[in-house]
């Protein structure tokens, strides 16, 4: 039997998972799953399929690209996406729409939702009152976008200003191939107590515990889950992160993240 709506989510610090859960509550008869990292064609039987993910470096995370390249749906399946970001979605949803078009998967709706930033190399998530404001605005936006999804509308996907789309998309293209090896900048400092949570939480199995310390294996997706969920705040990325506040969505817990990692193994 075809499910009504199937949602797939990818997340580093829970923002996208929280959005996906809010959306699942608004959409009737929907189910939610973590986005797999498929090795072969991935068939989904549903009337509608939604993809919810964080914007990374002004574009799509590699996992989303891989998922779309392997996704198979029946003709006529209604497709939509939500790009969760910290205020600069740039041309991410256009990139997704073009990628999907190459696979004859028409993206009918694409929305941006802004939540606190988890990109700690550039600073913390901001003051609590501003975070609360973003949560409230996101709640309202989810309610607003559920209508067009339920009606099966088709609109232009949301995007940033033209200059951002041109300039930042260029930076995205230049940096995309380097992402796997960007984990060279991670280190576990003296606060590390060898609990192994970083290795368990990583959705791409990119961390191995060697001599009771994490070692990064250079197939990183830069989701920052390892750094943000380390209970000792022992993981640093470069020199500045030691002074920045850690972040994960307050309604998402470590258990949720471990489920995502397990779903990918
Ligand atoms: C490697 C990386 C790159 C990011 N690049 C962008 C970006 O280009 N634009 C933006 O608005 N936010 C960017 N962010 C912030 C995240 O998109 C944002 O915090 C999102 O809510 C995180 O969602 P998650 O908790 O589901 O992973 C980036 C975060 C990471 C980790
Ligand atoms: S999660 Fe933190 S404390 Fe635990 S092993 Fe990893 S770096 Fe060490
Ligand atoms: S190593 Fe850290 S940043 Fe890289 S994919 Fe794993 S959890 Fe994400």
Short mmCIF file of C-alpha atoms and ligand atoms in Angstrom, two decimals:
data_model
loop_
_atom_site.label_atom_id
_atom_site.label_comp_id
_atom_site.label_asym_id
_atom_site.label_seq_id
_atom_site.Cartn_x
_atom_site.Cartn_y
_atom_site.Cartn_z
CA UNK A 1 0.00 0.00 0.00
CA UNK A 2 1.27 3.50 -0.82
CA UNK A 3 1.97 5.73 2.17
CA UNK A 4 0.54 9.19 1.85
CA UNK A 5 3.65 11.29 2.59
CA UNK A 6 7.12 10.01 3.30
CA UNK A 7 9.63 12.47 4.80
CA UNK A 8 13.40 11.94 4.72
CA UNK A 9 15.61 13.95 7.03
CA UNK A 10 19.33 14.51 7.45
CA UNK A 11 20.65 16.45 10.45
CA UNK A 12 23.84 17.35 12.31
CA UNK A 13 22.47 19.17 15.34
CA UNK A 14 18.77 18.40 15.25
CA UNK A 15 17.40 21.53 13.57
CA UNK A 16 16.29 19.67 10.45
CA UNK A 17 14.93 16.79 12.54
CA UNK A 18 12.86 19.24 14.59
CA UNK A 19 11.51 20.86 11.41
CA UNK A 20 10.72 17.42 9.95
CA UNK A 21 8.85 16.43 13.10
CA UNK A 22 6.84 19.66 13.09
CA UNK A 23 6.03 19.10 9.43
CA UNK A 24 5.08 15.46 9.98
CA UNK A 25 2.58 16.63 12.60
CA UNK A 26 1.01 19.09 10.13
CA UNK A 27 0.85 16.72 7.14
CA UNK A 28 -1.77 14.05 7.37
CA UNK A 29 -0.70 10.38 7.36
CA UNK A 30 2.99 11.09 7.03
CA UNK A 31 5.95 9.00 8.12
CA UNK A 32 9.48 10.17 8.84
CA UNK A 33 12.78 8.38 8.27
CA UNK A 34 16.45 9.30 8.38
CA UNK A 35 17.97 9.87 4.98
CA UNK A 36 19.98 6.80 4.02
CA UNK A 37 23.25 6.76 2.09
CA UNK A 38 22.11 4.38 -0.63
CA UNK A 39 24.47 2.12 -2.54
CA UNK A 40 21.89 1.29 -5.21
CA UNK A 41 18.52 2.53 -6.50
CA UNK A 42 16.28 3.46 -3.60
CA UNK A 43 12.56 2.98 -4.29
CA UNK A 44 9.97 4.93 -2.34
CA UNK A 45 6.27 4.12 -2.58
CA UNK A 46 4.34 7.17 -1.47
CA UNK A 47 1.96 9.77 -2.86
CA UNK A 48 4.34 12.52 -1.76
CA UNK A 49 8.01 12.58 -0.77
CA UNK A 50 9.64 15.40 1.21
CA UNK A 51 13.35 15.96 1.79
CA UNK A 52 14.51 18.00 4.80
CA UNK A 53 18.19 18.83 5.25
CA UNK A 54 20.65 21.53 6.40
CA UNK A 55 22.34 23.92 3.96
CA UNK A 56 26.10 23.31 3.93
CA UNK A 57 28.50 25.86 2.41
CA UNK A 58 25.65 27.49 0.45
CA UNK A 59 24.58 24.28 -1.18
CA UNK A 60 23.53 20.65 -0.82
CA UNK A 61 25.36 18.29 1.56
CA UNK A 62 26.85 15.32 -0.31
CA UNK A 63 24.42 12.95 1.39
CA UNK A 64 21.44 14.76 -0.14
CA UNK A 65 23.04 14.59 -3.58
CA UNK A 66 23.62 10.87 -3.19
CA UNK A 67 20.10 10.27 -1.94
CA UNK A 68 18.56 12.12 -4.89
CA UNK A 69 20.81 10.31 -7.39
CA UNK A 70 19.50 6.97 -6.13
CA UNK A 71 15.88 7.93 -5.45
CA UNK A 72 13.17 6.23 -7.49
CA UNK A 73 9.51 7.16 -7.25
CA UNK A 74 6.44 6.39 -9.32
CA UNK A 75 5.54 8.97 -12.00
CA UNK A 76 3.20 11.57 -10.51
CA UNK A 77 4.70 11.43 -6.99
CA UNK A 78 4.53 14.89 -5.45
CA UNK A 79 8.03 16.08 -4.42
CA UNK A 80 8.97 18.86 -2.03
CA UNK A 81 11.95 19.98 0.06
CA UNK A 82 12.88 22.13 3.05
CA UNK A 83 16.39 23.59 3.29
CA UNK A 84 17.13 24.41 6.93
CA UNK A 85 19.75 27.14 7.27
CA UNK A 86 21.13 30.01 9.31
CA UNK A 87 19.94 32.81 7.02
CA UNK A 88 21.84 32.15 3.79
CA UNK A 89 20.14 29.41 1.77
CA UNK A 90 21.60 30.97 -1.42
CA UNK A 91 20.80 28.79 -4.45
CA UNK A 92 20.60 25.47 -2.58
CA UNK A 93 17.01 24.72 -3.54
CA UNK A 94 17.66 25.67 -7.16
CA UNK A 95 20.62 23.29 -7.11
CA UNK A 96 18.33 20.59 -5.75
CA UNK A 97 15.63 21.32 -8.31
CA UNK A 98 18.15 21.10 -11.17
CA UNK A 99 19.66 17.90 -9.83
CA UNK A 100 16.23 16.33 -9.45
CA UNK A 101 15.27 17.44 -12.96
CA UNK A 102 18.20 15.44 -14.39
CA UNK A 103 16.53 12.37 -12.85
CA UNK A 104 13.03 13.34 -13.99
CA UNK A 105 12.01 14.08 -10.41
CA UNK A 106 10.13 17.40 -10.56
CA UNK A 107 10.52 19.40 -7.34
CA UNK A 108 7.20 21.22 -6.89
CA UNK A 109 7.92 23.13 -3.68
CA UNK A 110 11.13 24.20 -1.94
CA UNK A 111 11.19 26.24 1.25
CA UNK A 112 13.91 27.76 3.42
CA UNK A 113 13.61 27.66 7.20
CA UNK A 114 16.03 29.67 9.33
CA UNK A 115 17.19 28.31 12.69
CA UNK A 116 20.24 28.99 14.91
CA UNK A 117 23.59 28.38 13.25
CA UNK A 118 25.53 25.23 14.09
CA UNK A 119 28.55 26.36 12.08
CA UNK A 120 30.75 26.86 15.13
CA UNK A 121 33.97 27.79 13.31
CA UNK A 122 32.21 31.13 12.67
CA UNK A 123 30.80 31.48 16.21
CA UNK A 124 28.07 30.17 18.49
CA UNK A 125 24.32 29.98 17.92
CA UNK A 126 23.61 33.52 19.19
CA UNK A 127 21.78 34.77 22.31
CA UNK A 128 18.89 32.71 23.70
CA UNK A 129 16.22 35.35 22.99
CA UNK A 130 17.22 35.41 19.31
CA UNK A 131 17.20 31.61 19.21
CA UNK A 132 13.69 31.57 20.74
CA UNK A 133 12.52 34.05 18.11
CA UNK A 134 13.86 31.80 15.34
CA UNK A 135 12.13 28.75 16.85
CA UNK A 136 8.82 30.64 16.96
CA UNK A 137 9.17 31.93 13.39
CA UNK A 138 10.08 28.42 12.22
CA UNK A 139 6.99 26.96 13.93
CA UNK A 140 4.82 29.51 12.11
CA UNK A 141 6.51 28.90 8.79
CA UNK A 142 6.04 25.13 9.05
CA UNK A 143 2.31 25.69 9.54
CA UNK A 144 2.24 28.05 6.55
CA UNK A 145 4.08 25.70 4.17
CA UNK A 146 2.07 22.62 5.12
CA UNK A 147 -0.96 24.08 3.26
CA UNK A 148 0.67 24.17 -0.20
CA UNK A 149 2.15 20.71 0.46
CA UNK A 150 -1.26 19.24 1.31
CA UNK A 151 -2.83 20.99 -1.70
CA UNK A 152 -0.03 19.68 -3.96
CA UNK A 153 0.74 23.21 -5.17
CA UNK A 154 3.70 24.07 -7.37
CA UNK A 155 5.67 27.30 -6.76
CA UNK A 156 9.10 28.76 -7.44
CA UNK A 157 11.57 27.37 -4.91
CA UNK A 158 12.86 29.86 -2.34
CA UNK A 159 16.33 31.31 -2.85
CA UNK A 160 18.67 34.02 -1.62
CA UNK A 161 19.48 37.29 -3.38
CA UNK A 162 21.02 36.97 -6.87
CA UNK A 163 24.51 38.07 -5.76
CA UNK A 164 24.56 35.35 -3.09
CA UNK A 165 23.36 32.74 -5.53
CA UNK A 166 26.16 33.56 -7.97
CA UNK A 167 29.02 34.22 -5.56
CA UNK A 168 28.29 31.61 -2.91
CA UNK A 169 27.45 28.89 -5.45
CA UNK A 170 30.92 29.42 -6.87
CA UNK A 171 32.48 28.96 -3.42
CA UNK A 172 30.32 25.85 -2.95
CA UNK A 173 31.60 24.36 -6.20
CA UNK A 174 35.21 25.17 -5.32
CA UNK A 175 35.00 23.64 -1.84
CA UNK A 176 32.74 20.63 -2.46
CA UNK A 177 35.52 18.17 -3.30
CA UNK A 178 37.51 19.24 -0.21
CA UNK A 179 34.72 18.53 2.32
CA UNK A 180 35.69 14.90 2.95
CA UNK A 181 39.11 15.98 4.14
CA UNK A 182 38.05 19.06 6.11
CA UNK A 183 38.08 16.82 9.20
CA UNK A 184 41.86 17.34 9.35
CA UNK A 185 41.10 20.38 11.50
CA UNK A 186 39.28 18.38 14.22
CA UNK A 187 41.09 17.47 17.41
CA UNK A 188 40.07 16.12 20.80
CA UNK A 189 41.62 18.16 23.60
CA UNK A 190 42.57 17.17 27.15
CA UNK A 191 38.89 17.22 28.28
CA UNK A 192 38.22 14.04 26.24
CA UNK A 193 37.31 11.13 28.56
CA UNK A 194 37.22 8.50 25.79
CA UNK A 195 33.43 7.98 26.00
CA UNK A 196 33.21 7.24 22.25
CA UNK A 197 30.01 9.23 21.69
CA UNK A 198 31.59 11.18 18.83
CA UNK A 199 32.23 7.93 16.95
CA UNK A 200 28.71 6.65 17.62
CA UNK A 201 26.96 9.86 16.60
CA UNK A 202 28.77 10.33 13.29
CA UNK A 203 26.33 9.57 10.45
CA UNK A 204 29.12 8.65 8.05
CA UNK A 205 31.13 6.32 10.34
CA UNK A 206 34.05 8.69 9.92
CA UNK A 207 35.43 8.39 13.46
CA UNK A 208 37.37 5.49 14.90
CA UNK A 209 38.52 5.33 18.51
CA UNK A 210 42.26 4.69 18.37
CA UNK A 211 44.11 4.39 21.69
CA UNK A 212 40.94 5.71 23.37
CA UNK A 213 40.91 8.94 21.35
CA UNK A 214 38.86 9.80 18.26
CA UNK A 215 40.59 9.68 14.89
CA UNK A 216 38.89 11.18 11.84
CA UNK A 217 39.05 9.07 8.67
CA UNK A 218 38.64 11.69 5.91
CA UNK A 219 35.20 10.79 4.66
CA UNK A 220 33.61 13.64 6.60
CA UNK A 221 30.29 15.26 5.66
CA UNK A 222 30.98 18.32 7.88
CA UNK A 223 27.67 17.95 9.72
CA UNK A 224 29.48 18.89 12.96
CA UNK A 225 27.54 16.33 15.00
CA UNK A 226 30.75 14.98 16.59
CA UNK A 227 31.85 18.39 17.82
CA UNK A 228 28.43 19.63 18.90
CA UNK A 229 27.34 16.47 20.74
CA UNK A 230 30.59 15.75 22.59
CA UNK A 231 29.47 15.85 26.27
CA UNK A 232 32.87 17.17 27.38
CA UNK A 233 33.03 19.89 24.70
CA UNK A 234 36.44 18.39 24.00
CA UNK A 235 36.33 18.52 20.19
CA UNK A 236 37.77 21.61 18.57
CA UNK A 237 37.87 22.71 14.95
CA UNK A 238 40.83 24.98 14.51
CA UNK A 239 41.79 27.36 17.30
CA UNK A 240 38.66 29.44 17.89
CA UNK A 241 35.97 26.90 18.73
CA UNK A 242 37.23 26.45 22.30
CA UNK A 243 35.66 29.80 23.20
CA UNK A 244 32.36 29.34 21.32
CA UNK A 245 29.15 27.95 22.78
CA UNK A 246 28.06 24.48 21.61
CA UNK A 247 24.64 24.04 20.04
CA UNK A 248 22.02 21.46 19.31
CA UNK A 249 18.28 21.92 19.01
CA UNK A 250 16.85 21.89 22.57
CA UNK A 251 14.09 19.40 21.68
CA UNK A 252 16.42 16.90 20.05
CA UNK A 253 18.38 14.47 22.21
CA UNK A 254 21.49 12.37 21.73
CA UNK A 255 19.34 9.22 21.38
CA UNK A 256 17.74 10.70 18.23
CA UNK A 257 21.17 11.32 16.76
CA UNK A 258 22.36 7.82 17.59
CA UNK A 259 19.30 6.47 15.78
CA UNK A 260 20.27 8.44 12.69
CA UNK A 261 23.80 7.01 12.81
CA UNK A 262 22.45 3.48 13.35
CA UNK A 263 20.08 3.85 10.40
CA UNK A 264 23.10 4.49 8.23
CA UNK A 265 25.12 1.46 9.29
C1 LIG B 1 29.56 22.83 7.17
C2 LIG B 1 28.38 23.75 7.39
C3 LIG B 1 28.13 24.74 6.45
C4 LIG B 1 27.03 25.60 6.63
N1 LIG B 1 26.76 26.49 5.64
C5 LIG B 1 25.65 27.27 5.74
C6 LIG B 1 25.28 28.14 4.68
O1 LIG B 1 25.90 28.18 3.63
N2 LIG B 1 24.21 28.94 4.86
C7 LIG B 1 23.49 28.92 6.01
O2 LIG B 1 22.53 29.68 6.12
N3 LIG B 1 23.79 28.08 7.02
C8 LIG B 1 24.85 27.25 6.91
N4 LIG B 1 25.17 26.38 7.91
C9 LIG B 1 24.31 26.34 9.11
C10 LIG B 1 23.27 25.22 9.06
O3 LIG B 1 22.68 25.12 7.79
C11 LIG B 1 22.15 25.49 10.07
O4 LIG B 1 22.66 25.74 11.36
C12 LIG B 1 21.16 24.32 10.13
O5 LIG B 1 20.05 24.73 10.88
C13 LIG B 1 21.75 23.08 10.76
O6 LIG B 1 20.81 22.06 10.68
P1 LIG B 1 20.99 20.64 11.38
O7 LIG B 1 20.96 20.89 12.86
O8 LIG B 1 19.79 19.87 10.94
O9 LIG B 1 22.25 20.06 10.90
C14 LIG B 1 26.21 25.49 7.77
C15 LIG B 1 26.52 24.51 8.72
C16 LIG B 1 27.57 23.64 8.53
C17 LIG B 1 27.84 22.58 9.54
S1 LIG B 2 32.66 12.46 22.54
FE1 LIG B 2 34.17 13.88 23.33
S2 LIG B 2 34.78 13.01 25.27
FE2 LIG B 2 33.76 11.39 24.15
S3 LIG B 2 35.43 10.31 23.05
FE3 LIG B 2 34.63 11.86 21.67
S4 LIG B 2 35.96 13.61 22.02
FE4 LIG B 2 36.24 12.27 23.74
S1 LIG B 3 33.27 13.36 11.48
FE1 LIG B 3 31.98 14.79 12.59
S2 LIG B 3 31.51 16.39 11.10
FE2 LIG B 3 32.34 14.65 9.95
S3 LIG B 3 30.52 13.51 9.30
FE3 LIG B 3 31.19 12.62 11.25
S4 LIG B 3 30.03 13.70 12.82
FE4 LIG B 3 29.85 14.88 10.93
#
